[in-house]
Amino acid sequence: MFIDEAIIRIKAGDGGNGCMAFRREKFVPRGGPSGGDGGRGGDIILESSERHNTLVHFRFNPEYKGERGRHGEGSNCTGRDGESVVLKVPVGTIVYDKETGERVHDFSQPDERVVVAHGGRGGRGNQHFATSTHQAPREHEQGFPGEEKVLRLELKLLADVGLVGYPNVGKSTLVSRISAAKPKIADYPFTTLQPNLGVVSIGEMPHEDSYVVADIPGLIEGAHTGTGLGIQFLRHIERTRVLAHMIDVSDASGRPDPIADFKVIMDELKSFGAGLEKKPMIIVASKMDVANPEKVAKLRKHAKKLKLELYEISAVTGQGVSELKYALGKRVKEIRAGAYAQEHPPIRKKAVSSRKAKKKAEGVKRISKQAAFRKRQSR
């Protein structure tokens, strides 16, 4: 079960109470106060782990509490500190405070540890209240309470390349061809119900390189309003470096215009509101083994107009898959090194007539006929 959101309630341990005691020992009259301090309460710690890839373990156990510190004892003995609770989260988890909405931490690296709730301090024993004029104090402190919070955990998978497109355009098949991942593949829409990750290796040892590909469930028109599976899974490609926009150029989809398909998906990416439509992109024409030549020609012309690379592949026969795999790897490598700049088509400015330009330069203002008539009447 893939769970990418969870709400948990955490309570750090309370501090132990300070002790009120007096030293009672043979041949030692007036031993004085000897109450020890209480122990500190246990913290709640979140730690990122590569062994976890979902938040499902928080769904069925949403409450966690740290151990309370032991109370202080006589003979100036300090109580034992409470045990801290360490919760494992997948890499890519973002922690929010549910009540304030503040982002607590973003786990982008493995083995990161963050204390999200601090345990309470132990109370002081009566030994701390002794003075020259108050030599037998009976005051002592209670332990301080630990922090209590409600946290919202949100998982965003870490991938270099995100595959987007309509359902059934061949995203899962492509992932199974270029990586060792085995996603579910079938001939009906919405086969993929959760994101799948695959590690792609390119090159030969010792110069082998790799990158991670994310297969996102298909989008359809109106996904941002909840149609289909919605756009809830698009958060998993917010961190991707490159988007591979896959478009079905066969007649099996039942959609006649590949340009319209491209625009619909781009509108859905824009509606998500995280700047996904501005990410570096490669267009992939899929199912070339049964392609419609007219659709392919339209897509080539549109890609050239947008100055985007177009790769024509067939994941079934293997046509163009190797070229696409190496092209994605090259693009990821360039972006990692900061040597890639996205080209955008030039914006055409509306031409201004010479007459309008002359009036603008002379500072001439245009007014309506009614305003001109009222101006003449006032003279």
Tab-separated table of C-alpha atoms in Angstrom:
chain	number	residue	atom	x	y	z
A	1	MET	CA	0.000	0.000	0.000
A	2	PHE	CA	1.448	3.371	-1.050
A	3	ILE	CA	0.669	6.122	1.476
A	4	ASP	CA	2.205	9.566	0.861
A	5	GLU	CA	0.398	11.576	3.558
A	6	ALA	CA	-0.016	10.971	7.269
A	7	ILE	CA	-0.964	12.897	10.400
A	8	ILE	CA	0.662	11.895	13.684
A	9	ARG	CA	0.313	13.108	17.270
A	10	ILE	CA	3.521	13.158	19.288
A	11	LYS	CA	4.179	13.826	22.979
A	12	ALA	CA	7.696	14.065	24.379
A	13	GLY	CA	8.299	12.641	27.834
A	14	ASP	CA	7.732	14.756	30.938
A	15	GLY	CA	10.623	15.496	33.248
A	16	GLY	CA	10.900	13.652	36.545
A	17	ASN	CA	10.064	15.384	39.818
A	18	GLY	CA	12.763	16.675	42.113
A	19	CYS	CA	13.120	14.918	45.474
A	20	MET	CA	12.837	16.333	48.976
A	21	ALA	CA	15.148	14.380	51.278
A	22	PHE	CA	17.577	14.955	54.145
A	23	ARG	CA	20.788	13.125	54.816
A	24	ARG	CA	20.371	10.735	57.719
A	25	GLU	CA	23.592	8.963	58.592
A	26	LYS	CA	25.074	7.684	61.818
A	27	PHE	CA	27.444	10.139	63.514
A	28	VAL	CA	26.466	12.899	61.030
A	29	PRO	CA	24.060	15.268	62.764
A	30	ARG	CA	22.351	17.901	60.678
A	31	GLY	CA	23.243	16.140	57.397
A	32	GLY	CA	21.401	18.720	55.401
A	33	PRO	CA	19.189	18.442	52.288
A	34	SER	CA	20.035	15.647	49.861
A	35	GLY	CA	17.138	15.543	47.380
A	36	GLY	CA	18.249	14.717	43.821
A	37	ASP	CA	16.981	16.171	40.547
A	38	GLY	CA	14.467	14.490	38.279
A	39	GLY	CA	15.576	12.989	34.969
A	40	ARG	CA	14.911	14.596	31.610
A	41	GLY	CA	11.997	13.332	29.484
A	42	GLY	CA	12.637	11.457	26.242
A	43	ASP	CA	12.609	13.334	22.923
A	44	ILE	CA	10.702	12.463	19.744
A	45	ILE	CA	13.166	12.185	16.855
A	46	LEU	CA	12.491	11.784	13.132
A	47	GLU	CA	15.169	10.090	11.047
A	48	SER	CA	15.238	9.651	7.266
A	49	SER	CA	15.843	6.126	6.031
A	50	GLU	CA	16.386	4.653	2.565
A	51	ARG	CA	14.765	1.409	3.714
A	52	HIS	CA	11.346	3.053	3.835
A	53	ASN	CA	9.495	4.261	0.737
A	54	THR	CA	6.018	4.938	2.115
A	55	LEU	CA	4.287	6.355	5.209
A	56	VAL	CA	1.982	3.385	5.668
A	57	HIS	CA	3.442	2.531	9.112
A	58	PHE	CA	2.076	5.857	10.442
A	59	ARG	CA	-1.478	5.249	9.235
A	60	PHE	CA	-2.168	2.415	11.691
A	61	ASN	CA	-0.093	3.800	14.564
A	62	PRO	CA	-0.506	7.593	14.587
A	63	GLU	CA	0.366	8.361	18.237
A	64	TYR	CA	3.833	8.298	19.823
A	65	LYS	CA	4.918	9.212	23.335
A	66	GLY	CA	8.391	9.579	24.816
A	67	GLU	CA	9.325	7.993	28.136
A	68	ARG	CA	9.042	10.079	31.290
A	69	GLY	CA	12.191	10.883	33.244
A	70	ARG	CA	12.645	9.042	36.548
A	71	HIS	CA	12.069	11.015	39.755
A	72	GLY	CA	15.028	12.189	41.827
A	73	GLU	CA	16.014	10.219	44.921
A	74	GLY	CA	17.797	10.798	48.199
A	75	SER	CA	21.563	10.984	48.632
A	76	ASN	CA	21.623	13.536	45.806
A	77	CYS	CA	20.764	10.846	43.223
A	78	THR	CA	19.537	12.229	39.897
A	79	GLY	CA	16.763	10.305	38.160
A	80	ARG	CA	17.416	8.432	34.906
A	81	ASP	CA	16.583	10.241	31.650
A	82	GLY	CA	13.674	8.900	29.641
A	83	GLU	CA	14.278	6.938	26.435
A	84	SER	CA	13.841	8.913	23.220
A	85	VAL	CA	11.565	7.602	20.447
A	86	VAL	CA	13.088	7.469	16.952
A	87	LEU	CA	10.611	7.398	14.044
A	88	LYS	CA	11.849	6.392	10.580
A	89	VAL	CA	10.564	8.308	7.555
A	90	PRO	CA	11.390	7.904	3.845
A	91	VAL	CA	13.854	10.243	2.188
A	92	GLY	CA	11.840	13.049	0.598
A	93	THR	CA	9.432	13.495	3.511
A	94	ILE	CA	8.430	17.038	4.445
A	95	VAL	CA	7.218	17.640	8.002
A	96	TYR	CA	4.666	20.378	8.742
A	97	ASP	CA	3.176	21.584	12.012
A	98	LYS	CA	-0.525	20.948	11.436
A	99	GLU	CA	-1.727	23.716	13.739
A	100	THR	CA	0.488	26.549	12.427
A	101	GLY	CA	1.216	25.250	8.914
A	102	GLU	CA	4.931	25.914	9.433
A	103	ARG	CA	7.390	23.624	7.676
A	104	VAL	CA	9.483	21.894	10.335
A	105	HIS	CA	11.997	20.041	8.148
A	106	ASP	CA	12.569	18.646	4.677
A	107	PHE	CA	14.351	15.282	4.669
A	108	SER	CA	16.281	15.393	1.381
A	109	GLN	CA	19.240	13.247	2.464
A	110	PRO	CA	19.420	9.810	4.116
A	111	ASP	CA	20.237	9.433	7.824
A	112	GLU	CA	19.140	12.956	8.776
A	113	ARG	CA	17.961	13.253	12.391
A	114	VAL	CA	15.750	16.054	13.696
A	115	VAL	CA	14.266	16.460	17.167
A	116	VAL	CA	10.660	17.484	16.559
A	117	ALA	CA	9.531	17.425	20.213
A	118	HIS	CA	11.869	18.038	23.156
A	119	GLY	CA	11.445	16.233	26.435
A	120	GLY	CA	10.668	18.185	29.598
A	121	ARG	CA	13.414	19.207	32.004
A	122	GLY	CA	13.591	17.412	35.312
A	123	GLY	CA	12.619	19.278	38.477
A	124	ARG	CA	15.243	20.356	40.993
A	125	GLY	CA	15.584	18.637	44.348
A	126	ASN	CA	15.610	20.483	47.655
A	127	GLN	CA	19.432	20.490	47.707
A	128	HIS	CA	19.346	23.461	45.307
A	129	PHE	CA	17.274	25.624	47.665
A	130	ALA	CA	19.627	25.547	50.646
A	131	THR	CA	21.092	28.901	51.720
A	132	SER	CA	22.981	30.183	54.749
A	133	THR	CA	19.727	31.348	56.300
A	134	HIS	CA	17.513	28.533	54.999
A	135	GLN	CA	19.475	25.369	55.736
A	136	ALA	CA	16.595	22.863	55.802
A	137	PRO	CA	14.544	23.667	52.690
A	138	ARG	CA	11.476	21.652	51.907
A	139	GLU	CA	10.956	23.187	48.491
A	140	HIS	CA	11.420	21.067	45.382
A	141	GLU	CA	10.269	21.329	41.764
A	142	GLN	CA	7.902	19.233	39.730
A	143	GLY	CA	9.117	18.000	36.342
A	144	PHE	CA	8.369	20.150	33.320
A	145	PRO	CA	5.991	18.756	30.661
A	146	GLY	CA	7.355	17.620	27.299
A	147	GLU	CA	6.330	19.221	24.025
A	148	GLU	CA	3.160	17.977	22.369
A	149	LYS	CA	2.464	18.487	18.666
A	150	VAL	CA	0.368	17.305	15.756
A	151	LEU	CA	2.471	16.870	12.630
A	152	ARG	CA	1.521	16.396	9.000
A	153	LEU	CA	3.930	14.262	6.985
A	154	GLU	CA	4.002	14.630	3.211
A	155	LEU	CA	6.143	12.385	1.015
A	156	LYS	CA	7.596	13.680	-2.246
A	157	LEU	CA	9.606	11.055	-4.049
A	158	LEU	CA	13.120	12.002	-5.123
A	159	ALA	CA	13.604	11.341	-8.838
A	160	ASP	CA	15.649	12.889	-11.646
A	161	VAL	CA	13.172	12.290	-14.467
A	162	GLY	CA	9.376	12.387	-14.292
A	163	LEU	CA	7.176	10.717	-16.910
A	164	VAL	CA	3.908	12.535	-17.547
A	165	GLY	CA	1.122	12.089	-20.058
A	166	TYR	CA	-2.339	10.695	-20.662
A	167	PRO	CA	-3.239	7.251	-19.280
A	168	ASN	CA	-2.117	4.279	-21.370
A	169	VAL	CA	0.555	6.121	-23.394
A	170	GLY	CA	3.277	3.641	-22.429
A	171	LYS	CA	4.913	5.196	-19.355
A	172	SER	CA	5.018	1.993	-17.300
A	173	THR	CA	6.218	-0.028	-20.284
A	174	LEU	CA	9.067	2.425	-20.837
A	175	VAL	CA	10.107	2.241	-17.171
A	176	SER	CA	10.156	-1.562	-17.365
A	177	ARG	CA	12.398	-1.401	-20.472
A	178	ILE	CA	15.006	1.057	-19.212
A	179	SER	CA	15.197	-0.082	-15.553
A	180	ALA	CA	14.756	-3.147	-13.389
A	181	ALA	CA	11.389	-1.902	-12.052
A	182	LYS	CA	8.365	-4.092	-12.756
A	183	PRO	CA	5.265	-1.864	-12.672
A	184	LYS	CA	1.844	-3.226	-13.533
A	185	ILE	CA	1.223	-3.104	-17.304
A	186	ALA	CA	-2.171	-3.659	-18.948
A	187	ASP	CA	-4.183	-2.477	-21.960
A	188	TYR	CA	-6.692	-0.328	-20.048
A	189	PRO	CA	-6.458	3.236	-18.661
A	190	PHE	CA	-5.294	4.020	-15.118
A	191	THR	CA	-3.294	0.816	-14.777
A	192	THR	CA	-0.823	2.750	-12.624
A	193	LEU	CA	-2.522	3.778	-9.389
A	194	GLN	CA	0.603	4.886	-7.519
A	195	PRO	CA	4.002	6.286	-8.512
A	196	ASN	CA	6.724	3.811	-9.449
A	197	LEU	CA	10.457	4.451	-9.312
A	198	GLY	CA	13.133	2.874	-11.468
A	199	VAL	CA	16.922	3.274	-11.460
A	200	VAL	CA	18.393	3.629	-14.954
A	201	SER	CA	22.075	2.808	-15.535
A	202	ILE	CA	23.965	4.148	-18.549
A	203	GLY	CA	27.536	3.660	-19.683
A	204	GLU	CA	30.031	0.932	-18.855
A	205	MET	CA	32.041	0.361	-15.700
A	206	PRO	CA	34.026	2.134	-14.303
A	207	HIS	CA	32.342	5.147	-15.980
A	208	GLU	CA	28.792	4.011	-15.294
A	209	ASP	CA	26.254	6.662	-14.349
A	210	SER	CA	22.669	6.359	-13.141
A	211	TYR	CA	19.506	8.376	-12.559
A	212	VAL	CA	16.035	7.735	-11.128
A	213	VAL	CA	12.844	7.761	-13.215
A	214	ALA	CA	9.380	8.293	-11.685
A	215	ASP	CA	6.303	6.887	-13.419
A	216	ILE	CA	3.341	9.074	-12.431
A	217	PRO	CA	-0.300	7.930	-12.819
A	218	GLY	CA	-1.915	9.309	-15.973
A	219	LEU	CA	-3.521	12.736	-16.220
A	220	ILE	CA	-6.663	13.693	-18.099
A	221	GLU	CA	-8.433	16.965	-18.813
A	222	GLY	CA	-9.879	18.407	-15.616
A	223	ALA	CA	-7.502	16.471	-13.346
A	224	HIS	CA	-6.895	19.619	-11.261
A	225	THR	CA	-10.606	19.568	-10.339
A	226	GLY	CA	-10.424	15.933	-9.230
A	227	THR	CA	-11.314	14.151	-12.487
A	228	GLY	CA	-9.716	10.725	-12.836
A	229	LEU	CA	-7.017	10.253	-10.207
A	230	GLY	CA	-6.658	14.030	-9.919
A	231	ILE	CA	-3.307	15.735	-9.583
A	232	GLN	CA	-2.509	14.454	-6.088
A	233	PHE	CA	0.499	12.508	-7.366
A	234	LEU	CA	2.075	15.478	-9.163
A	235	ARG	CA	3.802	16.448	-5.930
A	236	HIS	CA	6.159	13.546	-6.597
A	237	ILE	CA	7.665	15.266	-9.641
A	238	GLU	CA	8.161	18.667	-7.995
A	239	ARG	CA	11.768	17.687	-7.271
A	240	THR	CA	12.512	16.167	-10.668
A	241	ARG	CA	15.114	17.774	-12.903
A	242	VAL	CA	13.602	16.780	-16.265
A	243	LEU	CA	10.103	15.941	-17.482
A	244	ALA	CA	9.559	13.426	-20.269
A	245	HIS	CA	6.185	14.268	-21.817
A	246	MET	CA	4.902	11.098	-23.512
A	247	ILE	CA	2.318	11.399	-26.286
A	248	ASP	CA	0.557	8.500	-27.998
A	249	VAL	CA	0.853	8.894	-31.789
A	250	SER	CA	-1.145	5.770	-32.616
A	251	ASP	CA	-4.850	5.604	-33.416
A	252	ALA	CA	-5.534	3.341	-30.416
A	253	SER	CA	-5.990	6.282	-28.050
A	254	GLY	CA	-9.086	7.575	-29.875
A	255	ARG	CA	-7.790	11.150	-29.608
A	256	PRO	CA	-7.213	12.665	-33.057
A	257	ASP	CA	-4.867	15.546	-32.252
A	258	PRO	CA	-1.515	15.010	-30.420
A	259	ILE	CA	-1.068	18.806	-30.109
A	260	ALA	CA	-4.309	19.028	-28.135
A	261	ASP	CA	-3.068	16.199	-25.896
A	262	PHE	CA	0.141	18.130	-25.261
A	263	LYS	CA	-1.708	21.339	-24.378
A	264	VAL	CA	-4.143	19.570	-22.031
A	265	ILE	CA	-1.345	18.011	-20.006
A	266	MET	CA	0.579	21.302	-19.902
A	267	ASP	CA	-2.535	23.067	-18.607
A	268	GLU	CA	-2.892	20.457	-15.860
A	269	LEU	CA	0.756	20.885	-14.874
A	270	LYS	CA	0.234	24.639	-14.740
A	271	SER	CA	-2.918	24.250	-12.634
A	272	PHE	CA	-0.938	22.351	-10.007
A	273	GLY	CA	0.838	25.623	-9.191
A	274	ALA	CA	4.413	24.437	-8.517
A	275	GLY	CA	6.035	25.655	-11.743
A	276	LEU	CA	6.042	22.172	-13.290
A	277	GLU	CA	5.298	23.564	-16.761
A	278	LYS	CA	8.582	25.521	-16.611
A	279	LYS	CA	10.800	22.501	-15.958
A	280	PRO	CA	13.197	21.270	-18.692
A	281	MET	CA	11.210	18.956	-20.934
A	282	ILE	CA	11.681	16.324	-23.623
A	283	ILE	CA	8.786	15.243	-25.827
A	284	VAL	CA	8.478	11.499	-26.425
A	285	ALA	CA	6.331	10.117	-29.262
A	286	SER	CA	5.355	6.635	-28.092
A	287	LYS	CA	3.965	3.567	-29.894
A	288	MET	CA	5.890	4.281	-33.106
A	289	ASP	CA	5.399	0.668	-34.190
A	290	VAL	CA	1.716	1.467	-34.872
A	291	ALA	CA	2.040	5.226	-35.401
A	292	ASN	CA	-0.183	7.443	-37.520
A	293	PRO	CA	2.178	9.362	-39.888
A	294	GLU	CA	-0.016	12.490	-39.793
A	295	LYS	CA	0.137	12.635	-35.985
A	296	VAL	CA	3.906	12.179	-36.038
A	297	ALA	CA	4.311	15.008	-38.569
A	298	LYS	CA	2.141	17.351	-36.453
A	299	LEU	CA	4.112	16.544	-33.320
A	300	ARG	CA	7.458	17.096	-35.055
A	301	LYS	CA	6.326	20.514	-36.260
A	302	HIS	CA	5.037	21.490	-32.800
A	303	ALA	CA	8.227	20.353	-31.043
A	304	LYS	CA	10.321	22.354	-33.507
A	305	LYS	CA	8.163	25.424	-32.875
A	306	LEU	CA	8.660	25.105	-29.101
A	307	LYS	CA	12.378	24.300	-29.513
A	308	LEU	CA	11.969	21.032	-27.611
A	309	GLU	CA	13.730	17.772	-28.398
A	310	LEU	CA	11.523	15.017	-29.785
A	311	TYR	CA	12.322	11.308	-29.495
A	312	GLU	CA	10.280	8.704	-31.332
A	313	ILE	CA	10.195	5.383	-29.533
A	314	SER	CA	8.419	2.069	-29.329
A	315	ALA	CA	8.801	0.439	-25.927
A	316	VAL	CA	7.484	-2.836	-27.370
A	317	THR	CA	10.029	-3.214	-30.190
A	318	GLY	CA	12.789	-1.178	-28.525
A	319	GLN	CA	12.960	1.436	-31.294
A	320	GLY	CA	14.614	4.621	-30.033
A	321	VAL	CA	14.574	3.510	-26.375
A	322	SER	CA	18.367	3.458	-26.025
A	323	GLU	CA	18.703	6.930	-27.603
A	324	LEU	CA	16.066	8.318	-25.237
A	325	LYS	CA	17.724	6.697	-22.214
A	326	TYR	CA	21.091	8.277	-22.986
A	327	ALA	CA	19.512	11.650	-23.862
A	328	LEU	CA	17.744	11.790	-20.507
A	329	GLY	CA	20.961	10.826	-18.743
A	330	LYS	CA	22.879	13.549	-20.578
A	331	ARG	CA	20.254	16.163	-19.702
A	332	VAL	CA	20.245	15.129	-16.028
A	333	LYS	CA	24.041	15.283	-15.914
A	334	GLU	CA	24.057	18.793	-17.418
A	335	ILE	CA	21.473	20.044	-14.919
A	336	ARG	CA	23.355	18.471	-11.995
A	337	ALA	CA	26.500	20.310	-13.119
A	338	GLY	CA	24.575	23.570	-13.666
A	339	ALA	CA	25.545	23.681	-17.345
A	340	TYR	CA	22.050	23.554	-18.852
A	341	ALA	CA	19.843	26.520	-19.714
A	342	GLN	CA	16.259	26.025	-20.889
A	343	GLU	CA	15.471	27.714	-24.187
A	344	HIS	CA	12.096	29.392	-24.507
A	345	PRO	CA	10.455	30.468	-27.774
A	346	PRO	CA	10.779	34.218	-28.392
A	347	ILE	CA	7.778	36.339	-27.434
A	348	ARG	CA	6.440	38.296	-30.396
A	349	LYS	CA	5.683	41.895	-29.571
A	350	LYS	CA	2.794	43.651	-31.251
A	351	ALA	CA	4.006	46.046	-33.931
A	352	VAL	CA	3.367	49.749	-33.266
A	353	SER	CA	2.469	51.965	-36.243
A	354	SER	CA	4.695	54.950	-37.054
A	355	ARG	CA	1.777	57.372	-36.521
A	356	LYS	CA	1.133	56.106	-32.993
A	357	ALA	CA	4.847	56.174	-32.207
A	358	LYS	CA	5.076	59.812	-33.411
A	359	LYS	CA	2.090	60.851	-31.237
A	360	LYS	CA	3.565	59.071	-28.251
A	361	ALA	CA	6.892	60.842	-28.731
A	362	GLU	CA	5.181	64.254	-28.989
A	363	GLY	CA	3.105	63.616	-25.878
A	364	VAL	CA	-0.235	63.821	-27.715
A	365	LYS	CA	-3.160	62.404	-25.730
A	366	ARG	CA	-6.198	60.938	-27.411
A	367	ILE	CA	-9.591	62.006	-26.016
A	368	SER	CA	-13.159	61.050	-26.906
A	369	LYS	CA	-15.509	63.150	-29.075
A	370	GLN	CA	-17.735	63.994	-26.118
A	371	ALA	CA	-14.748	65.273	-24.108
A	372	ALA	CA	-13.605	67.394	-27.076
A	373	PHE	CA	-17.133	68.857	-27.498
A	374	ARG	CA	-17.380	69.781	-23.800
A	375	LYS	CA	-13.960	71.404	-23.996
A	376	ARG	CA	-15.054	73.622	-26.940
A	377	GLN	CA	-18.312	74.556	-25.141
A	378	SER	CA	-16.373	75.688	-22.071
A	379	ARG	CA	-14.359	78.154	-24.179
